[in-house]
Amino acid sequence: MTHPSPAPAAEDSAPVVVSTAGSFARSVLDERHPALIERVRRATPYPPELQRALDTLLEETTKGVVERLDDGEPGAERWRDESHYGQRWTDVPFLWAESFFYRKLLAALRYFTPGPWQGIDPFAPFKGAELASPKVDDELSALDRLPGLPEREQDRTLLLSSLWGNRADLGFQLSAGAEGLGERVPGLVVDDSVTLWEALETAEPGKVCLVADNAGPELLPDLVLADRLLTTRRAASVVLHLKPYPYYISDATTADVLACLDRITAAAGNAAEIGDRLRQAVSGGRLILRTHPFSCAPHPYARMPADLRADFASATLTVMKGDLNYRRLVGDRHWPATTPFAEATAYFPGPVAALRTLKSDVVTGLAPRTVADLDASGETWRTSGTHALIQVRT
């Protein structure tokens, strides 16, 4: 029996923590989280007791120390064994601080507590507004041009649409001529797309795990990509891994998938046909929606439980979407950017790919010349969302 290679040793790099003044992680704690609390407060008419709970959370995260969840909070036992309680929020690992912030936000809004606010997604107003945008109609109508493209161009267009799903100016903006979408999109710092397709084409059609990132317009191209994998027989089934509850503002849940399916099937033309196929794929067991508690855990995938490891191990390929999944995949650490992606993911139990727009400091697998050029550019290329990568370890 073989065992996966261990994750890279912790001493190879330091974990990302919040404390460095002026850092991206510090700006999330000092600016993004307080702004999010205010957005949530304005979006939904929460009663006074929930408003006060939001005030308490804001006070704790900006001026206090990390406090435990109340023992009566559902699921509190999963957070009891952590070592960060009593520390300042600025002194704990960034990944843990972010995850616990979102868990405490749900606790403040009684998401898990039986009563009138149980199960109310505090981020639903944001997700719904984005999905209802007229820009989404324009994006979906662009799918009508898809059948007129060469097969390889269709593959590349839909892969890059999934990669850049958070960029409304890219999305499904398909090529009408010989120049492909990939050649018109700057900022792709690693492109292992050929290896990705080869990994799917050299094996018998099997299971592909697609670990989703954001909901709304960003989830639509992920679903269209899943349809492409199924209709071209690159995959016999696609397992779409989702969050079991609202997380990180816009992370996709089962409810978000259903909303996207409704949005696609209500469109016209090729989009509606794709939507119908996706609905049939769900009902027929070829597109499987799956959640796991570890999807909301404040830990890297190197610590995944045995059942999740077995799920990924049985896949022809696991595709990790987005920035947070990338941080969890390679470890939220200050890796030298030239650290090989294969080394950082050596522990992973099967072939794995990352489709990621860069929105945080962590990155691996870049060529030395690429790093030098990006650093010399003066851009905040690691966090601006203007650069992206497709990385594969087979």
Short mmCIF file of C-alpha atoms in Angstrom, two decimals:
data_model
loop_
_atom_site.label_atom_id
_atom_site.label_comp_id
_atom_site.label_asym_id
_atom_site.label_seq_id
_atom_site.Cartn_x
_atom_site.Cartn_y
_atom_site.Cartn_z
CA MET A 1 0.00 0.00 0.00
CA THR A 2 1.37 3.40 -0.98
CA HIS A 3 0.98 6.55 1.01
CA PRO A 4 0.88 10.13 -0.27
CA SER A 5 3.97 12.22 0.20
CA PRO A 6 3.83 14.45 3.25
CA ALA A 7 3.15 18.13 3.01
CA PRO A 8 6.26 20.34 2.86
CA ALA A 9 7.79 20.88 6.28
CA ALA A 10 6.49 23.86 8.22
CA GLU A 11 9.99 25.18 8.70
CA ASP A 12 10.25 25.73 4.94
CA SER A 13 8.16 28.88 5.28
CA ALA A 14 6.41 30.97 7.89
CA PRO A 15 2.61 31.04 8.15
CA VAL A 16 0.81 34.17 7.04
CA VAL A 17 -0.27 36.09 10.13
CA VAL A 18 -2.30 39.26 10.46
CA SER A 19 0.10 41.35 12.51
CA THR A 20 2.30 42.98 9.86
CA ALA A 21 1.19 46.60 9.49
CA GLY A 22 0.41 47.48 5.90
CA SER A 23 0.10 43.84 4.84
CA PHE A 24 -2.79 42.46 2.84
CA ALA A 25 -3.79 40.25 5.78
CA ARG A 26 -3.87 43.23 8.12
CA SER A 27 -6.02 45.21 5.70
CA VAL A 28 -8.57 42.39 5.70
CA LEU A 29 -8.89 42.55 9.48
CA ASP A 30 -8.75 46.34 9.78
CA GLU A 31 -10.79 47.33 6.73
CA ARG A 32 -12.64 44.51 4.98
CA HIS A 33 -14.18 42.83 7.98
CA PRO A 34 -15.58 46.03 9.55
CA ALA A 35 -16.91 47.07 6.13
CA LEU A 36 -18.53 43.67 5.69
CA ILE A 37 -20.27 43.91 9.06
CA GLU A 38 -21.72 47.24 7.98
CA ARG A 39 -22.82 45.84 4.59
CA VAL A 40 -24.54 42.91 6.27
CA ARG A 41 -26.24 45.26 8.74
CA ARG A 42 -27.57 47.47 5.94
CA ALA A 43 -28.68 44.64 3.66
CA THR A 44 -31.07 42.95 6.10
CA PRO A 45 -33.32 44.49 8.82
CA TYR A 46 -31.93 42.51 11.72
CA PRO A 47 -33.65 43.05 15.11
CA PRO A 48 -31.93 44.99 17.92
CA GLU A 49 -30.43 41.94 19.66
CA LEU A 50 -28.70 40.83 16.45
CA GLN A 51 -27.53 44.39 15.79
CA ARG A 52 -25.95 44.41 19.25
CA ALA A 53 -24.29 41.07 18.51
CA LEU A 54 -22.74 42.59 15.38
CA ASP A 55 -21.47 45.51 17.48
CA THR A 56 -19.88 43.06 19.92
CA LEU A 57 -18.18 41.17 17.09
CA LEU A 58 -16.82 44.39 15.61
CA GLU A 59 -15.47 45.47 19.00
CA GLU A 60 -13.84 42.09 19.59
CA THR A 61 -12.15 41.81 16.21
CA THR A 62 -10.84 45.37 16.08
CA LYS A 63 -9.96 46.05 19.72
CA GLY A 64 -10.15 42.84 21.71
CA VAL A 65 -8.82 39.30 21.86
CA VAL A 66 -10.14 36.11 20.31
CA GLU A 67 -13.10 34.89 22.37
CA ARG A 68 -14.49 31.36 22.22
CA LEU A 69 -17.87 30.57 20.78
CA ASP A 70 -20.55 30.23 23.46
CA ASP A 71 -20.86 26.63 24.58
CA GLY A 72 -24.51 26.69 23.58
CA GLU A 73 -23.70 27.64 19.99
CA PRO A 74 -24.39 24.69 17.65
CA GLY A 75 -21.11 23.17 16.52
CA ALA A 76 -19.04 25.04 19.13
CA GLU A 77 -17.29 21.78 20.07
CA ARG A 78 -15.48 21.80 16.70
CA TRP A 79 -13.66 24.97 17.76
CA ARG A 80 -12.78 24.08 21.36
CA ASP A 81 -9.35 22.63 20.80
CA GLU A 82 -7.81 25.64 19.13
CA SER A 83 -4.84 27.41 20.73
CA HIS A 84 -5.56 30.97 19.64
CA TYR A 85 -8.12 32.03 22.25
CA GLY A 86 -7.04 34.95 24.39
CA GLN A 87 -4.63 36.22 21.74
CA ARG A 88 -5.10 39.44 19.83
CA TRP A 89 -6.76 38.90 16.48
CA THR A 90 -3.70 40.43 14.82
CA ASP A 91 -1.43 37.73 16.26
CA VAL A 92 -3.11 34.58 14.94
CA PRO A 93 -2.68 32.90 11.55
CA PHE A 94 -4.54 34.70 8.79
CA LEU A 95 -6.43 31.66 7.53
CA TRP A 96 -7.67 30.81 11.02
CA ALA A 97 -8.60 34.42 11.83
CA GLU A 98 -10.66 34.79 8.65
CA SER A 99 -12.43 31.47 9.13
CA PHE A 100 -13.29 32.16 12.76
CA PHE A 101 -14.52 35.64 11.91
CA TYR A 102 -17.07 34.21 9.50
CA ARG A 103 -18.11 31.54 11.97
CA LYS A 104 -18.63 34.17 14.66
CA LEU A 105 -20.55 36.35 12.24
CA LEU A 106 -23.01 33.50 11.66
CA ALA A 107 -23.24 32.96 15.41
CA ALA A 108 -24.01 36.65 15.94
CA LEU A 109 -26.83 36.41 13.40
CA ARG A 110 -28.15 33.12 14.87
CA TYR A 111 -27.74 31.26 11.63
CA PHE A 112 -27.49 27.89 13.40
CA THR A 113 -29.82 28.66 16.31
CA PRO A 114 -33.42 27.41 16.13
CA GLY A 115 -35.70 30.37 15.61
CA PRO A 116 -36.77 32.87 12.95
CA TRP A 117 -33.22 33.66 11.77
CA GLN A 118 -32.01 30.09 11.46
CA GLY A 119 -30.70 29.36 7.97
CA ILE A 120 -30.92 32.95 6.74
CA ASP A 121 -27.85 33.57 4.56
CA PRO A 122 -26.52 37.04 5.49
CA PHE A 123 -24.80 37.25 2.12
CA ALA A 124 -27.84 36.30 0.04
CA PRO A 125 -28.71 39.93 -0.84
CA PHE A 126 -25.25 40.40 -2.40
CA LYS A 127 -25.32 37.09 -4.25
CA GLY A 128 -28.84 37.66 -5.53
CA ALA A 129 -28.12 41.15 -6.80
CA GLU A 130 -25.08 39.97 -8.73
CA LEU A 131 -26.91 37.04 -10.26
CA ALA A 132 -29.85 39.25 -11.30
CA SER A 133 -27.62 41.80 -13.00
CA PRO A 134 -28.36 42.53 -16.69
CA LYS A 135 -24.66 41.92 -17.32
CA VAL A 136 -25.32 38.24 -16.63
CA ASP A 137 -27.81 38.21 -19.53
CA ASP A 138 -25.08 39.54 -21.81
CA GLU A 139 -22.67 36.91 -20.59
CA LEU A 140 -25.12 34.06 -21.07
CA SER A 141 -26.07 35.26 -24.55
CA ALA A 142 -22.39 35.02 -25.52
CA LEU A 143 -22.72 31.24 -25.16
CA ASP A 144 -24.68 31.23 -28.41
CA ARG A 145 -21.35 31.64 -30.23
CA LEU A 146 -19.80 28.64 -28.52
CA PRO A 147 -20.87 25.94 -31.02
CA GLY A 148 -19.28 27.91 -33.87
CA LEU A 149 -15.80 27.70 -32.35
CA PRO A 150 -13.31 24.87 -32.98
CA GLU A 151 -13.41 22.22 -30.28
CA ARG A 152 -10.08 23.22 -28.75
CA GLU A 153 -11.13 26.85 -28.70
CA GLN A 154 -14.33 25.88 -26.91
CA ASP A 155 -12.27 24.02 -24.31
CA ARG A 156 -9.90 26.90 -23.73
CA THR A 157 -12.61 29.53 -23.70
CA LEU A 158 -14.65 27.74 -21.04
CA LEU A 159 -11.58 26.93 -18.94
CA LEU A 160 -10.47 30.55 -18.96
CA SER A 161 -14.02 31.73 -18.32
CA SER A 162 -14.04 29.61 -15.18
CA LEU A 163 -10.60 30.92 -14.21
CA TRP A 164 -11.56 34.57 -14.69
CA GLY A 165 -15.16 34.20 -13.51
CA ASN A 166 -14.83 37.19 -11.21
CA ARG A 167 -13.99 39.42 -14.17
CA ALA A 168 -17.25 40.55 -15.76
CA ASP A 169 -15.32 41.96 -18.72
CA LEU A 170 -14.06 38.47 -19.58
CA GLY A 171 -16.59 35.82 -18.56
CA PHE A 172 -18.03 34.17 -21.67
CA GLN A 173 -16.69 36.79 -24.07
CA LEU A 174 -15.87 34.25 -26.74
CA SER A 175 -13.52 34.67 -29.65
CA ALA A 176 -15.16 35.33 -33.01
CA GLY A 177 -11.97 34.89 -35.01
CA ALA A 178 -8.70 33.04 -35.14
CA GLU A 179 -7.33 34.87 -32.11
CA GLY A 180 -8.34 32.89 -29.02
CA LEU A 181 -9.46 34.24 -25.69
CA GLY A 182 -6.25 33.11 -24.04
CA GLU A 183 -4.18 35.31 -26.33
CA ARG A 184 -6.30 38.36 -25.47
CA VAL A 185 -6.10 37.96 -21.69
CA PRO A 186 -2.99 39.36 -20.01
CA GLY A 187 -1.90 38.39 -16.54
CA LEU A 188 -1.78 34.59 -16.80
CA VAL A 189 1.44 33.94 -14.89
CA VAL A 190 1.33 30.12 -15.15
CA ASP A 191 -0.58 28.19 -17.81
CA ASP A 192 -0.65 24.40 -17.42
CA SER A 193 -3.91 24.10 -19.36
CA VAL A 194 -2.43 21.64 -21.89
CA THR A 195 -1.43 19.35 -19.02
CA LEU A 196 -4.91 19.69 -17.52
CA TRP A 197 -6.65 18.53 -20.69
CA GLU A 198 -4.11 15.75 -21.22
CA ALA A 199 -4.78 14.46 -17.71
CA LEU A 200 -8.45 14.12 -18.60
CA GLU A 201 -7.97 12.73 -22.09
CA THR A 202 -5.41 10.03 -21.38
CA ALA A 203 -7.63 8.22 -18.90
CA GLU A 204 -10.96 6.49 -19.19
CA PRO A 205 -13.77 8.90 -18.29
CA GLY A 206 -14.03 8.88 -14.52
CA LYS A 207 -14.92 11.20 -11.68
CA VAL A 208 -13.75 14.80 -11.68
CA CYS A 209 -13.98 16.72 -8.40
CA LEU A 210 -14.57 20.43 -8.89
CA VAL A 211 -14.14 22.36 -5.64
CA ALA A 212 -16.22 25.51 -6.09
CA ASP A 213 -15.31 28.99 -5.00
CA ASN A 214 -17.78 31.88 -5.27
CA ALA A 215 -21.49 31.92 -6.01
CA GLY A 216 -23.39 34.14 -8.42
CA PRO A 217 -21.82 35.09 -11.76
CA GLU A 218 -18.58 33.34 -10.76
CA LEU A 219 -20.34 30.00 -10.32
CA LEU A 220 -22.04 30.13 -13.73
CA PRO A 221 -18.85 29.44 -15.75
CA ASP A 222 -17.92 26.66 -13.33
CA LEU A 223 -21.23 24.97 -14.09
CA VAL A 224 -20.78 25.47 -17.83
CA LEU A 225 -17.31 23.95 -17.55
CA ALA A 226 -18.80 20.96 -15.72
CA ASP A 227 -21.28 20.57 -18.58
CA ARG A 228 -18.38 20.65 -21.05
CA LEU A 229 -16.55 17.90 -19.17
CA LEU A 230 -19.66 15.73 -19.16
CA THR A 231 -20.75 16.30 -22.76
CA THR A 232 -17.26 15.70 -24.17
CA ARG A 233 -16.83 12.57 -22.03
CA ARG A 234 -13.76 13.94 -20.25
CA ALA A 235 -15.71 13.01 -17.12
CA ALA A 236 -18.26 10.31 -16.43
CA SER A 237 -19.34 12.33 -13.40
CA VAL A 238 -18.50 15.66 -11.82
CA VAL A 239 -18.62 16.04 -8.05
CA LEU A 240 -19.14 19.70 -7.22
CA HIS A 241 -17.85 20.39 -3.72
CA LEU A 242 -19.72 23.24 -2.03
CA LYS A 243 -19.75 24.95 1.35
CA PRO A 244 -22.21 23.44 3.86
CA TYR A 245 -23.16 26.93 5.06
CA PRO A 246 -22.49 30.58 4.08
CA TYR A 247 -18.81 31.38 4.25
CA TYR A 248 -16.40 34.10 3.06
CA ILE A 249 -19.16 36.43 1.80
CA SER A 250 -19.92 34.71 -1.48
CA ASP A 251 -18.71 31.11 -1.29
CA ALA A 252 -21.09 28.78 -3.09
CA THR A 253 -23.63 26.63 -1.26
CA THR A 254 -26.20 24.18 -2.61
CA ALA A 255 -28.82 26.94 -2.64
CA ASP A 256 -26.51 29.05 -4.79
CA VAL A 257 -26.12 26.23 -7.33
CA LEU A 258 -29.89 25.89 -7.60
CA ALA A 259 -30.22 29.65 -8.10
CA CYS A 260 -27.63 29.50 -10.89
CA LEU A 261 -29.39 26.60 -12.57
CA ASP A 262 -32.61 28.60 -12.52
CA ARG A 263 -30.77 31.60 -14.00
CA ILE A 264 -29.25 29.57 -16.83
CA THR A 265 -32.39 27.70 -17.79
CA ALA A 266 -34.40 30.95 -17.79
CA ALA A 267 -32.04 32.38 -20.40
CA ALA A 268 -32.43 31.93 -24.13
CA GLY A 269 -30.50 29.99 -26.73
CA ASN A 270 -27.52 27.80 -25.93
CA ALA A 271 -27.48 28.86 -22.27
CA ALA A 272 -30.94 27.36 -21.73
CA GLU A 273 -29.85 24.10 -23.38
CA ILE A 274 -26.81 23.94 -21.10
CA GLY A 275 -29.03 24.64 -18.10
CA ASP A 276 -31.38 21.83 -19.05
CA ARG A 277 -28.46 19.41 -19.43
CA LEU A 278 -27.09 20.43 -16.05
CA ARG A 279 -30.43 19.89 -14.34
CA GLN A 280 -30.69 16.46 -15.96
CA ALA A 281 -27.12 15.71 -14.90
CA VAL A 282 -28.02 16.48 -11.28
CA SER A 283 -31.18 14.38 -11.36
CA GLY A 284 -29.35 11.60 -13.20
CA GLY A 285 -26.45 11.44 -10.75
CA ARG A 286 -23.74 12.63 -13.13
CA LEU A 287 -23.42 16.08 -11.52
CA ILE A 288 -23.21 15.41 -7.80
CA LEU A 289 -23.53 18.23 -5.26
CA ARG A 290 -21.48 17.48 -2.17
CA THR A 291 -20.69 19.29 1.07
CA HIS A 292 -18.26 18.42 3.84
CA PRO A 293 -17.68 20.14 7.22
CA PHE A 294 -13.98 20.43 6.43
CA SER A 295 -14.82 22.81 3.59
CA CYS A 296 -15.36 25.49 6.27
CA ALA A 297 -12.47 24.44 8.50
CA PRO A 298 -9.64 26.90 9.21
CA HIS A 299 -7.01 24.40 8.09
CA PRO A 300 -5.05 23.51 4.96
CA TYR A 301 -6.06 20.48 2.92
CA ALA A 302 -3.00 18.70 4.28
CA ARG A 303 -5.15 18.12 7.39
CA MET A 304 -8.20 16.82 5.52
CA PRO A 305 -10.04 13.88 7.12
CA ALA A 306 -9.88 10.36 5.71
CA ASP A 307 -13.27 10.39 3.97
CA LEU A 308 -12.49 13.58 2.06
CA ARG A 309 -9.04 12.25 1.19
CA ALA A 310 -10.64 9.11 -0.21
CA ASP A 311 -13.04 11.18 -2.31
CA PHE A 312 -10.21 13.15 -3.91
CA ALA A 313 -8.05 10.03 -4.27
CA SER A 314 -10.71 8.34 -6.38
CA ALA A 315 -10.94 11.24 -8.86
CA THR A 316 -9.23 11.37 -12.24
CA LEU A 317 -8.55 15.01 -11.41
CA THR A 318 -9.51 17.42 -8.63
CA VAL A 319 -9.86 21.05 -9.74
CA MET A 320 -9.55 23.62 -6.97
CA LYS A 321 -11.21 26.92 -7.82
CA GLY A 322 -10.31 30.29 -6.40
CA ASP A 323 -7.98 32.00 -3.99
CA LEU A 324 -9.11 30.53 -0.68
CA ASN A 325 -8.94 26.96 -1.99
CA TYR A 326 -5.45 27.72 -3.29
CA ARG A 327 -4.31 28.98 0.10
CA ARG A 328 -5.66 25.82 1.69
CA LEU A 329 -4.18 23.62 -1.03
CA VAL A 330 -0.56 24.80 -0.79
CA GLY A 331 -0.77 26.05 2.79
CA ASP A 332 -1.26 29.69 3.80
CA ARG A 333 2.44 30.33 4.20
CA HIS A 334 5.09 32.69 2.92
CA TRP A 335 6.44 30.31 0.30
CA PRO A 336 9.12 31.61 -2.03
CA ALA A 337 7.11 32.18 -5.21
CA THR A 338 9.44 29.81 -7.08
CA THR A 339 8.61 26.87 -4.77
CA PRO A 340 7.42 24.12 -7.16
CA PHE A 341 3.65 23.66 -7.11
CA ALA A 342 4.21 19.89 -7.21
CA GLU A 343 6.28 20.13 -4.03
CA ALA A 344 3.70 22.20 -2.17
CA THR A 345 0.94 19.75 -3.14
CA ALA A 346 2.91 16.51 -2.84
CA TYR A 347 0.68 15.34 0.02
CA PHE A 348 -2.50 15.54 -2.07
CA PRO A 349 -3.94 12.07 -2.69
CA GLY A 350 -4.44 12.35 -6.46
CA PRO A 351 -3.91 14.58 -9.50
CA VAL A 352 -4.84 18.16 -8.68
CA ALA A 353 -5.25 21.42 -10.59
CA ALA A 354 -5.66 24.99 -9.40
CA LEU A 355 -7.65 27.65 -11.27
CA ARG A 356 -6.95 30.79 -9.32
CA THR A 357 -7.10 34.55 -9.68
CA LEU A 358 -4.48 36.00 -7.33
CA LYS A 359 -6.10 37.88 -4.44
CA SER A 360 -3.71 37.14 -1.56
CA ASP A 361 0.02 36.95 -0.98
CA VAL A 362 0.50 33.19 -1.23
CA VAL A 363 1.79 31.85 -4.53
CA THR A 364 3.97 28.96 -5.71
CA GLY A 365 5.24 27.55 -8.98
CA LEU A 366 6.36 30.73 -10.74
CA ALA A 367 9.46 30.92 -12.94
CA PRO A 368 12.26 33.07 -11.48
CA ARG A 369 12.12 35.47 -14.45
CA THR A 370 8.35 35.85 -14.03
CA VAL A 371 8.76 36.72 -10.35
CA ALA A 372 11.50 39.21 -11.11
CA ASP A 373 9.46 40.93 -13.81
CA LEU A 374 6.33 41.09 -11.66
CA ASP A 375 8.19 42.44 -8.65
CA ALA A 376 9.89 45.06 -10.82
CA SER A 377 6.57 46.20 -12.28
CA GLY A 378 5.55 48.01 -9.12
CA GLU A 379 2.10 46.40 -9.24
CA THR A 380 0.43 44.72 -6.28
CA TRP A 381 0.24 41.66 -8.51
CA ARG A 382 -0.24 39.15 -5.71
CA THR A 383 -3.47 40.68 -4.39
CA SER A 384 -5.03 42.83 -7.11
CA GLY A 385 -6.97 40.11 -8.95
CA THR A 386 -5.33 41.14 -12.23
CA HIS A 387 -3.15 38.04 -12.46
CA ALA A 388 -4.10 34.39 -12.50
CA LEU A 389 -2.69 30.90 -12.87
CA ILE A 390 -3.57 27.43 -14.04
CA GLN A 391 -1.38 24.88 -12.25
CA VAL A 392 -1.52 21.10 -12.48
CA ARG A 393 0.20 18.32 -10.57
CA THR A 394 -0.47 14.91 -12.09
#
